[in-house]
PDB file of C-alpha atoms and ligand atoms in Angstrom:
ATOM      1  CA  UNK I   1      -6.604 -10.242 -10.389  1.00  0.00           C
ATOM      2  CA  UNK I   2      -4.295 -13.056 -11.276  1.00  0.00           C
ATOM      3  CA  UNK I   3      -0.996 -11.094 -11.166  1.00  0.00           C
ATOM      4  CA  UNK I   4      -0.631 -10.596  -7.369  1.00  0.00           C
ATOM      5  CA  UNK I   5       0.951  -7.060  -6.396  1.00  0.00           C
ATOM      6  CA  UNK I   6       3.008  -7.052  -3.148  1.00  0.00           C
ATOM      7  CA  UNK I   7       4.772  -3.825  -1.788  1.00  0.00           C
ATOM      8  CA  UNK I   8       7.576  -3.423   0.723  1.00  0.00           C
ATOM      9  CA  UNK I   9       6.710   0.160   3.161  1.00  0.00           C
ATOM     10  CA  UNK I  10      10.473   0.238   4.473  1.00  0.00           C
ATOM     11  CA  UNK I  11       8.968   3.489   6.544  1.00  0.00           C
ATOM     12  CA  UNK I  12      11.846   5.519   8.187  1.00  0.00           C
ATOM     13  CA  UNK I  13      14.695   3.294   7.727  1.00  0.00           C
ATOM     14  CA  UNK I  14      17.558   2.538   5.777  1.00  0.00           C
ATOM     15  CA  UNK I  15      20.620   4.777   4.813  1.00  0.00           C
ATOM     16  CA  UNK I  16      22.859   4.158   1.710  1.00  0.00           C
ATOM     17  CA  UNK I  17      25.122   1.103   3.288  1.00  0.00           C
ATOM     18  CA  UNK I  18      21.952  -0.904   4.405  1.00  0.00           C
ATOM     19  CA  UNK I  19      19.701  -0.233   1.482  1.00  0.00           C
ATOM     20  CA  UNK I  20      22.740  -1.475  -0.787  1.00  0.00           C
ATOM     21  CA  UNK I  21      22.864  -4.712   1.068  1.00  0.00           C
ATOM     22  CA  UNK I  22      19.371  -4.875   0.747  1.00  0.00           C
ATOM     23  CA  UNK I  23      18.912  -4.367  -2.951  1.00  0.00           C
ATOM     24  CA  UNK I  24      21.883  -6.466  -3.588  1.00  0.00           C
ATOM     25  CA  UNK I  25      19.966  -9.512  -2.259  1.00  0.00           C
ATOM     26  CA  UNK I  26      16.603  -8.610  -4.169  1.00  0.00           C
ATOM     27  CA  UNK I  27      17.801  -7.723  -7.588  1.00  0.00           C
ATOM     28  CA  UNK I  28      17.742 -10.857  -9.534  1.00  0.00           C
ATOM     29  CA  UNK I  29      16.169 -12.858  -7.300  1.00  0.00           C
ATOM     30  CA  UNK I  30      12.382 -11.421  -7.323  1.00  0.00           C
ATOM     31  CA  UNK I  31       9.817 -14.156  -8.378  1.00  0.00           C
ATOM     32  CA  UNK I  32       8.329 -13.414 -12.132  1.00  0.00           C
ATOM     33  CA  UNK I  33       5.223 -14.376 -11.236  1.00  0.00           C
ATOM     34  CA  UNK I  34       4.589 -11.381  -8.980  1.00  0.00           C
ATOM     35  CA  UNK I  35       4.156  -7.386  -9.352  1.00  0.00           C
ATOM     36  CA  UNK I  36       6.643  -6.187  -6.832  1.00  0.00           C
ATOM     37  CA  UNK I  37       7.208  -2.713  -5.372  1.00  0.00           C
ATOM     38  CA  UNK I  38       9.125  -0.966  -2.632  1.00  0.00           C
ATOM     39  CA  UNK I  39       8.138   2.326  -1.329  1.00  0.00           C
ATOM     40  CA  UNK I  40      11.559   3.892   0.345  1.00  0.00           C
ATOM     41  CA  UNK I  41      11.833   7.308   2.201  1.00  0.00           C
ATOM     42  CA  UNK I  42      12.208  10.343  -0.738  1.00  0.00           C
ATOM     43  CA  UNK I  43      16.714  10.812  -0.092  1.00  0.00           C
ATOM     44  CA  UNK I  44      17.320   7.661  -1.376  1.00  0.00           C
ATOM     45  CA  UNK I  45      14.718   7.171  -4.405  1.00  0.00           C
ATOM     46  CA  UNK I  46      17.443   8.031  -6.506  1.00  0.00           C
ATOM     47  CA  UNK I  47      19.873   5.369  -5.506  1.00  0.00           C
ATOM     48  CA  UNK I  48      16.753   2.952  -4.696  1.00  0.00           C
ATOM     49  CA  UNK I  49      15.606   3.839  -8.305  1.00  0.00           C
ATOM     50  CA  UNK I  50      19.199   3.154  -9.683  1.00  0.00           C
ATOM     51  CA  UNK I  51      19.236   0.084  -7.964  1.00  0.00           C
ATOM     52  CA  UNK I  52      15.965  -1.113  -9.589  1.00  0.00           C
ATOM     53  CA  UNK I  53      16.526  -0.726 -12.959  1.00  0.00           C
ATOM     54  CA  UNK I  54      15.765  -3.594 -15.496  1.00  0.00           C
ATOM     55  CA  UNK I  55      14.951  -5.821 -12.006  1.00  0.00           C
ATOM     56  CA  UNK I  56      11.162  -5.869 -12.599  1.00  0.00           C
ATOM     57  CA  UNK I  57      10.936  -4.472  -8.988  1.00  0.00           C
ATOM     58  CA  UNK I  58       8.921  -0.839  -9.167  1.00  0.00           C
ATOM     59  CA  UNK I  59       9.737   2.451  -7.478  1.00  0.00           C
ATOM     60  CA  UNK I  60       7.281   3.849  -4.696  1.00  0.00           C
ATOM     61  CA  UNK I  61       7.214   6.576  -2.241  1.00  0.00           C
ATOM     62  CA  UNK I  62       5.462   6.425   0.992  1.00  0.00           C
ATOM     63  CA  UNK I  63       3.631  10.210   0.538  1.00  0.00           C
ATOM     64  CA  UNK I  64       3.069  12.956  -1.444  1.00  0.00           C
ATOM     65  CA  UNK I  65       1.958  16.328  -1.772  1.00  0.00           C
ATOM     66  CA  UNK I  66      -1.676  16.990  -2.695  1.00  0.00           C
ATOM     67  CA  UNK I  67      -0.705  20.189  -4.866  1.00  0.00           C
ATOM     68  CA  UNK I  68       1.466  20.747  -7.680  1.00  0.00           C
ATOM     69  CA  UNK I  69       4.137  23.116  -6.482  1.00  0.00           C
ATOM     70  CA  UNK I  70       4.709  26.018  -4.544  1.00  0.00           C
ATOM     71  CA  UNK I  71       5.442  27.318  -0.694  1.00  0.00           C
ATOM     72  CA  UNK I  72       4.995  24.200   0.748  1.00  0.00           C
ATOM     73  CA  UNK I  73       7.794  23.490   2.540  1.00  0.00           C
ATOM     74  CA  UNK I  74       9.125  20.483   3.501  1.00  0.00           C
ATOM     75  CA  UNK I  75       6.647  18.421   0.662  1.00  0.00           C
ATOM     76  CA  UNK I  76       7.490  16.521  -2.240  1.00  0.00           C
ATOM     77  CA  UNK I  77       4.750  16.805  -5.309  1.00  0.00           C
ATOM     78  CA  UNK I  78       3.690  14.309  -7.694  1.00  0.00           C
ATOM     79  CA  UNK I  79       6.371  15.491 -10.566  1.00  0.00           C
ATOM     80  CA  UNK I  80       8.882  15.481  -8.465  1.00  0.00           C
ATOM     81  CA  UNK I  81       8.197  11.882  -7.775  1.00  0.00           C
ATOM     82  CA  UNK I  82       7.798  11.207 -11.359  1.00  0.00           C
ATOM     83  CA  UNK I  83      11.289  12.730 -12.319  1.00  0.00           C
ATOM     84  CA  UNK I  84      12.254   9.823  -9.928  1.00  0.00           C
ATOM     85  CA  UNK I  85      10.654   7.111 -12.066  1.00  0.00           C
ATOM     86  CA  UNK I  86       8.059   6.599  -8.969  1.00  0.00           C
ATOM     87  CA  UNK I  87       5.213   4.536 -10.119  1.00  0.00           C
ATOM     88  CA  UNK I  88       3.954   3.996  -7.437  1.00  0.00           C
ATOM     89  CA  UNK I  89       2.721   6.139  -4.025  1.00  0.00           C
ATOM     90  CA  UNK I  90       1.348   5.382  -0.534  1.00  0.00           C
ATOM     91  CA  UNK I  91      -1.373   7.925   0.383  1.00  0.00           C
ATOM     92  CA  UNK I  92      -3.363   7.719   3.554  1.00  0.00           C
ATOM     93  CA  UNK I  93      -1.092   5.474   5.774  1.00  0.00           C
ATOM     94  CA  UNK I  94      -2.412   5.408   9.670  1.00  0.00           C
ATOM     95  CA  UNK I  95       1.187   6.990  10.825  1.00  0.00           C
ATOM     96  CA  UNK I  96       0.117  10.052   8.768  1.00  0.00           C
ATOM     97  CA  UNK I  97      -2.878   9.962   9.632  1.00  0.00           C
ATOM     98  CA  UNK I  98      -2.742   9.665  13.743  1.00  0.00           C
ATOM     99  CA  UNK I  99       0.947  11.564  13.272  1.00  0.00           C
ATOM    100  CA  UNK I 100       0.237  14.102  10.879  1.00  0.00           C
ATOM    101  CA  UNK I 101      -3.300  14.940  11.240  1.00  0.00           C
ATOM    102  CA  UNK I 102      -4.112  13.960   7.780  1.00  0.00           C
ATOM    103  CA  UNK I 103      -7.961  13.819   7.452  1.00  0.00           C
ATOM    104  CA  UNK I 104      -9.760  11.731   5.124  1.00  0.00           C
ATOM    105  CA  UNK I 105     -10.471  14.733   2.574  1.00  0.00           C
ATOM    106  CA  UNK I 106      -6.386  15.076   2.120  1.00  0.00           C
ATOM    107  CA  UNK I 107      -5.818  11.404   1.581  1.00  0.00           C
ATOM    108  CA  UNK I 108      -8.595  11.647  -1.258  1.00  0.00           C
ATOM    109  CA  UNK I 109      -6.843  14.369  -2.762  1.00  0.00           C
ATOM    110  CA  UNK I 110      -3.382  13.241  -2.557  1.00  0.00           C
ATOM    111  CA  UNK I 111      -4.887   9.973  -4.163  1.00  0.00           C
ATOM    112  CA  UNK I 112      -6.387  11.954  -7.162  1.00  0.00           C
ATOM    113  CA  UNK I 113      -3.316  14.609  -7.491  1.00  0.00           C
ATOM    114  CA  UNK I 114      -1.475  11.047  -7.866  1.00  0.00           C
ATOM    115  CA  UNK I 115      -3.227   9.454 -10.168  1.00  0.00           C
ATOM    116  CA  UNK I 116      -3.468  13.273 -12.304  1.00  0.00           C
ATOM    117  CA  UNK I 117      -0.083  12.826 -12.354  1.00  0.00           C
ATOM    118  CA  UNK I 118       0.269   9.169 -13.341  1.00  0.00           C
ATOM    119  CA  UNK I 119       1.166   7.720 -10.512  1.00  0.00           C
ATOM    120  CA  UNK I 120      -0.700   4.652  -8.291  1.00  0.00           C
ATOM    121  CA  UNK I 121      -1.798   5.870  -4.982  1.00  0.00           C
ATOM    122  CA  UNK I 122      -2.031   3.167  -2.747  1.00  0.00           C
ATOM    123  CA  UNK I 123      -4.309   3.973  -0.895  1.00  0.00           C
ATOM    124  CA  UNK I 124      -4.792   3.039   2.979  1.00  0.00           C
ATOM    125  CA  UNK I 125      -7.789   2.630   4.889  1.00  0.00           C
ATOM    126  CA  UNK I 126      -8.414   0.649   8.462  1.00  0.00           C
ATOM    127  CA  UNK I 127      -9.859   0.972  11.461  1.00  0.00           C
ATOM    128  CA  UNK I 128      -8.333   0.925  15.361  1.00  0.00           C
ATOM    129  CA  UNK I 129      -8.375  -1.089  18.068  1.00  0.00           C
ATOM    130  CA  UNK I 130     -11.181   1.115  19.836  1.00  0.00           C
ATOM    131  CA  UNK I 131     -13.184   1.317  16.791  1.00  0.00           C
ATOM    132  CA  UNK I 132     -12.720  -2.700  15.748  1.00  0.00           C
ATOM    133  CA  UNK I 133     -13.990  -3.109  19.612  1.00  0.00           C
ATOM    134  CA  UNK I 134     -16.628  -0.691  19.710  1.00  0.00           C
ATOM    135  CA  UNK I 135     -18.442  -2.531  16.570  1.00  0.00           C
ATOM    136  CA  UNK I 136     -18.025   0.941  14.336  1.00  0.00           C
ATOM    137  CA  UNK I 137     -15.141  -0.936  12.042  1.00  0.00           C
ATOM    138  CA  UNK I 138     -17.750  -1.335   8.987  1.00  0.00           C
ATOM    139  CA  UNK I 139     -18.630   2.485   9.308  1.00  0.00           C
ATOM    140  CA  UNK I 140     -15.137   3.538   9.933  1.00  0.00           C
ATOM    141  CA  UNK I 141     -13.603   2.136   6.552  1.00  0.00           C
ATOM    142  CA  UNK I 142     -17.122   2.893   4.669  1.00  0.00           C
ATOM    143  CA  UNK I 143     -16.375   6.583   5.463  1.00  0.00           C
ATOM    144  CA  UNK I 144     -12.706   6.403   4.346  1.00  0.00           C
ATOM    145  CA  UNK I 145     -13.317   5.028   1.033  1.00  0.00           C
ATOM    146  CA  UNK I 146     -16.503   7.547   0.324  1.00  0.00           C
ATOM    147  CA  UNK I 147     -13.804  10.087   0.602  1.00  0.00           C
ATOM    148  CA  UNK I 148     -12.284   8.337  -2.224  1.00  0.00           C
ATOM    149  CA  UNK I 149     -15.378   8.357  -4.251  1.00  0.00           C
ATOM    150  CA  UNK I 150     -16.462  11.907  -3.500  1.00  0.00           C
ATOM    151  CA  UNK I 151     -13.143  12.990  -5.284  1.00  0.00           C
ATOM    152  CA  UNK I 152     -12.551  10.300  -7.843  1.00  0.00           C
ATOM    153  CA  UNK I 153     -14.545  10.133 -10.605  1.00  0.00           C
ATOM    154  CA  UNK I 154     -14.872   5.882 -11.456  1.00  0.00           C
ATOM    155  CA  UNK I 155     -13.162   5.872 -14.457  1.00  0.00           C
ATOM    156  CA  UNK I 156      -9.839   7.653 -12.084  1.00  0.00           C
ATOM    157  CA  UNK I 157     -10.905   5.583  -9.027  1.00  0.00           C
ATOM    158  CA  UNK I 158     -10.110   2.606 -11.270  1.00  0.00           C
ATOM    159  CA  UNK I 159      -6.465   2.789 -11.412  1.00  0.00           C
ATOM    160  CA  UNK I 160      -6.257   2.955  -7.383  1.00  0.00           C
ATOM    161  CA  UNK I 161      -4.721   0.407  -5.531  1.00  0.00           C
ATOM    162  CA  UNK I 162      -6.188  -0.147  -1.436  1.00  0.00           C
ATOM    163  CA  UNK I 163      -4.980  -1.383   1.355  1.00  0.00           C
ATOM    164  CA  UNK I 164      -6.699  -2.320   4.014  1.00  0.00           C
ATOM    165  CA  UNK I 165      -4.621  -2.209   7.180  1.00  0.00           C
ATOM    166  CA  UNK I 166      -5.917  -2.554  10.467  1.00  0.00           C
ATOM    167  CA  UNK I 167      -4.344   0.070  12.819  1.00  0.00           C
ATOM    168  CA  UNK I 168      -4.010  -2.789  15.554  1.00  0.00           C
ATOM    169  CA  UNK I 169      -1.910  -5.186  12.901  1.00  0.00           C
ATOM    170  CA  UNK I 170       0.783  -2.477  12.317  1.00  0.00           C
ATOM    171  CA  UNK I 171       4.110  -3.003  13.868  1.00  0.00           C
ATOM    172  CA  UNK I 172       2.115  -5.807  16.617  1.00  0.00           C
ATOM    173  CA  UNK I 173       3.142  -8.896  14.971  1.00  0.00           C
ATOM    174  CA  UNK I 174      -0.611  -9.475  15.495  1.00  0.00           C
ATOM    175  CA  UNK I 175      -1.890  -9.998  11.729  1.00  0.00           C
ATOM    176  CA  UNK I 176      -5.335 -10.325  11.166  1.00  0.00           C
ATOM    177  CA  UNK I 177      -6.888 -13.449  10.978  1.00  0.00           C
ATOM    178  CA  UNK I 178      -7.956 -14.862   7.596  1.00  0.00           C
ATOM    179  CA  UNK I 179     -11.577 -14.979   8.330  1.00  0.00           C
ATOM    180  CA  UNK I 180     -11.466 -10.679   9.765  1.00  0.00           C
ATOM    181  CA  UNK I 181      -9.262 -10.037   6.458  1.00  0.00           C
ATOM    182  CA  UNK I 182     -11.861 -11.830   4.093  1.00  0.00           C
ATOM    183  CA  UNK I 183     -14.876 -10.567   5.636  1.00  0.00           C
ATOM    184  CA  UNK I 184     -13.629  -6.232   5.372  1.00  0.00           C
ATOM    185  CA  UNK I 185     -12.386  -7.283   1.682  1.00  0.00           C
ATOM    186  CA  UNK I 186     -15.156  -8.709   0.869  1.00  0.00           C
ATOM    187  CA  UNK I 187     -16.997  -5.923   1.838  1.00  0.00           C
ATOM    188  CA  UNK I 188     -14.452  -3.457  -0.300  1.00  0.00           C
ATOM    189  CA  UNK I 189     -15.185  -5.566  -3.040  1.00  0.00           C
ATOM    190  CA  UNK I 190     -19.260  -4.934  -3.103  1.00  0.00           C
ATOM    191  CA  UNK I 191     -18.501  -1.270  -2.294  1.00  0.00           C
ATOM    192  CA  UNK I 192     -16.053  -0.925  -5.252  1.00  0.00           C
ATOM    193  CA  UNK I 193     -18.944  -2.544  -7.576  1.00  0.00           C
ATOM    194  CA  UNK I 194     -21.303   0.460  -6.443  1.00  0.00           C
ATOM    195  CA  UNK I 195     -17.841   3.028  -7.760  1.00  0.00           C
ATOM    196  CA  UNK I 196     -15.978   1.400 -10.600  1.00  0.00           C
ATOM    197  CA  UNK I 197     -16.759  -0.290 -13.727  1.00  0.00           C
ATOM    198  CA  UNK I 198     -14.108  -3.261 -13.670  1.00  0.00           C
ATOM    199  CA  UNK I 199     -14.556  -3.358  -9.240  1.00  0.00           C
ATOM    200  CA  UNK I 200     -12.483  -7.016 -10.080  1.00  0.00           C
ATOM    201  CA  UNK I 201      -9.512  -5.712 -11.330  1.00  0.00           C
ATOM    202  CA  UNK I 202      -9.169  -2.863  -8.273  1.00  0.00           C
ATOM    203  CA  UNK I 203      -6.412  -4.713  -6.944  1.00  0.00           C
ATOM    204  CA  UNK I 204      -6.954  -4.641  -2.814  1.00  0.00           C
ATOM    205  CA  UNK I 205      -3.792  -5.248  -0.620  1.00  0.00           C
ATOM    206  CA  UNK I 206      -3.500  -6.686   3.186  1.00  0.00           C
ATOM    207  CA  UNK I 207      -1.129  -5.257   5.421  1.00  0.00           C
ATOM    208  CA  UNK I 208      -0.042  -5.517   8.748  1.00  0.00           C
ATOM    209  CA  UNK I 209       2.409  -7.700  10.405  1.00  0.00           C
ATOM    210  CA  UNK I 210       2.516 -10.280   7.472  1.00  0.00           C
ATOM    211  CA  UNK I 211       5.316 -12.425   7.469  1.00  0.00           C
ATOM    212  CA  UNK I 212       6.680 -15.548   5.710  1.00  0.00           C
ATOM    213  CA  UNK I 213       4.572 -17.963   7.982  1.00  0.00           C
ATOM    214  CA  UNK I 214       1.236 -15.798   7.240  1.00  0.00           C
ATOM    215  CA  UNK I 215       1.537 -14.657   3.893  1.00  0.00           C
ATOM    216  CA  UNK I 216       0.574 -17.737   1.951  1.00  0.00           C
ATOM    217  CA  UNK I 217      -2.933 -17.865   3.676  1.00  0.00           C
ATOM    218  CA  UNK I 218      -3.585 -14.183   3.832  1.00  0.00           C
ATOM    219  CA  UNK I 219      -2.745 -13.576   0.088  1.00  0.00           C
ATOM    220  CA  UNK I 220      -5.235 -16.787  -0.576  1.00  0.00           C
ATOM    221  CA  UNK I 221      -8.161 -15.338   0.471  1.00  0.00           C
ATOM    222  CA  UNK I 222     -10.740 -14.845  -2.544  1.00  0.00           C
ATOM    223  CA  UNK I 223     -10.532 -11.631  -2.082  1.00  0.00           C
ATOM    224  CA  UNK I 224      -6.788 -10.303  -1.609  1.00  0.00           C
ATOM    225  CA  UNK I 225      -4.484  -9.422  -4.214  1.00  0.00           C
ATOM    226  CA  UNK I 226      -1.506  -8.863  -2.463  1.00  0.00           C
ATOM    227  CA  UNK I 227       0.229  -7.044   0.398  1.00  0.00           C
ATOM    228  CA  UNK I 228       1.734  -3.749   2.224  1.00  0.00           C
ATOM    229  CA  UNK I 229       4.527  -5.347   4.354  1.00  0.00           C
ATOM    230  CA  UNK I 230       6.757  -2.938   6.547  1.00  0.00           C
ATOM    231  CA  UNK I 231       9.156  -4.889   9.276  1.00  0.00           C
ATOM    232  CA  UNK I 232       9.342  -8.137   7.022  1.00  0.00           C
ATOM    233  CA  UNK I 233      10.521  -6.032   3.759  1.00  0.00           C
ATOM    234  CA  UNK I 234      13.214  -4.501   5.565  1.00  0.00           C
ATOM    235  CA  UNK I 235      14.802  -8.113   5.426  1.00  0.00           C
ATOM    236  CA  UNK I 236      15.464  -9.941   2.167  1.00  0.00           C
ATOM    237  CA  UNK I 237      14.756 -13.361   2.922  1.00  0.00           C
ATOM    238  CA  UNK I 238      11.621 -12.776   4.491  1.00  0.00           C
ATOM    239  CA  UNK I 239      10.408 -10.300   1.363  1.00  0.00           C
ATOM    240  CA  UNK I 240      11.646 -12.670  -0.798  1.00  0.00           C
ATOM    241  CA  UNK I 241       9.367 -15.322   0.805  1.00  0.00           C
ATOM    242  CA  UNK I 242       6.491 -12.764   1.443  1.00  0.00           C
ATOM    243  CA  UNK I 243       6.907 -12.064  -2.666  1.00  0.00           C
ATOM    244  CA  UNK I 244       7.276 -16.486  -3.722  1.00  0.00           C
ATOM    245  CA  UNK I 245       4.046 -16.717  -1.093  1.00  0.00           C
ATOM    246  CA  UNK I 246       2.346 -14.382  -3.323  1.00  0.00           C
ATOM    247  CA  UNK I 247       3.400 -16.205  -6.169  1.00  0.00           C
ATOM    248  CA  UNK I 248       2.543 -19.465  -5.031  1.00  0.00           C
ATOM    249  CA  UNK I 249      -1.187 -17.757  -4.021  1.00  0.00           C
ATOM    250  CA  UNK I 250      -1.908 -16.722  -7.488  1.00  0.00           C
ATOM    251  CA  UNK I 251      -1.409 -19.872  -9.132  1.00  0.00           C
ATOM    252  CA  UNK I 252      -3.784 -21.248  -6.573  1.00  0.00           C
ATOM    253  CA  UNK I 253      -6.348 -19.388  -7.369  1.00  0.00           C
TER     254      UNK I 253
HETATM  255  P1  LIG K 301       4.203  -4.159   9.494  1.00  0.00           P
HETATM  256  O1  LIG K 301       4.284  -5.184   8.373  1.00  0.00           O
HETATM  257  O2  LIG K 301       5.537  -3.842  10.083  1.00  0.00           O
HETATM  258  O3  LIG K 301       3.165  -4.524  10.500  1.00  0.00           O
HETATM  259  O4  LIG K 301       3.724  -2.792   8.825  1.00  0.00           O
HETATM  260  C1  LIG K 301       2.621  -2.796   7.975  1.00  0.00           C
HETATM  261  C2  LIG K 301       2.514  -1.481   7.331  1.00  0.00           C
HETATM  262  O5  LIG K 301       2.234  -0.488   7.971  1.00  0.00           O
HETATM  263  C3  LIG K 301       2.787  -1.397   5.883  1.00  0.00           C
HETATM  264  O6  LIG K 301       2.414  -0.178   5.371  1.00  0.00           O
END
């Protein structure tokens, strides 16, 4: 992919005043050269979304509901998101997943009601300490992304977006190193040849703990297309440099 794509998760924070300030310093300032997204919690898509118009920067949510409407209290659906002028929506992140019980089977069809809908899932896969340690991390991510698969046909799968995150990288300030990043991306790459017809232009995202300093080499890796970032978006300088990184990446390549 030339066009690197790199997404703020601002997770469970922000209220009106803060998000404001925020979007004040991004608006305007966002490099061209870069696809750039922030995923913000659902009360304030509508000021986020405000906020965002004409400034090349896309709307995301961080979930969404698998089904289309109904007694399902407390979930937000695909349409509803759309209404919003979401494009884009995390599905599968580990804090729903250890948090929220979500299996591998839900992820897969939160990813598909998504893209039904018209949205892009991004979609997040990675393995934990434990499993990393215990040698299964090859195994572990295989079986997330045949979940995918099973419930995608190739021609849908194509318009996904991945993210590999390690579970150990999130929140740790430990990023991954290059080499551990290139080597699992890699090894997305092959499997999306076996599932899509353009596997190239899947774009496949790094997150965890990627800041300024680390962004540059992670999003240079023959492999990456970008990156989830959660502490470091929550700050506009940093994001900013996470996003000019990104930039700087894709003319490299
Ligand atoms: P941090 O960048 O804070 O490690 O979070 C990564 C993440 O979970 C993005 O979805």
């Amino acid at each position: 992919m030339e066009r690197k794509l790199v997404v703020g998760n601002w997770k469970m924070n922000g209220d009106r005043v803060r998000n404001s300030a925020l979007l004040d310093q991004l608006v305007g300032a966002m490099p061209a050269a870069v696809d750039c997204a922030v995923c913000v919690p659902f009360p304030y898509l509508p000021q986020v979304g405000e906020s965002l118009v004409g400034s090349g920067v896309a709307l995301g949510a961080q979930d969404v509901s698998e089904f289309p409407e109904g007694a399902y209290t407390g979930d937000v659906s695909v349409a509803m998101l759309a209404d919003w002028g979401v494009r884009f929506v995390i599905v599968g992140h580990s804090e729903r997943r250890a948090m929220h019980g979500e299996s591998d089977l839900t992820v897969a069809r939160k990813a598909a009601a998504a893209l039904d809908g018209g949205l892009v899932p991004i979609a997040c896969f990675g393995e934990t300490l434990v499993e990393r340690e215990s040698g299964v991390t090859e195994l572990v991510l295989l079986r997330q992304l045949d979940a995918l698969a099973a419930n995608l046909s190739p021609e849908a799968l194509q318009g996904i977006v991945l993210a590999y995150e390690p579970v150990w990288a999130i929140g740790t300030g430990r990023a991954a190193t290059a080499e551990q990043v290139q080597t699992v991306l890699a090894l997305v790459r092959r499997w999306l040849a076996d599932h899509v017809p353009a596997p190239e232009r899947v774009r496949i995202l790094y997150g965890g703990s990627v800041k300024p300093e680390t962004a540059g080499g992670l999003f240079s890796l023959p492999d990456a297309d970008g990156g989830l970032i959660g502490g470091a978006s929550l700050d506009a300088q940093s994001f900013l440099e996470i996003c000019q990184a990104a930039g700087s990446a894709a003319q490299g390549n």
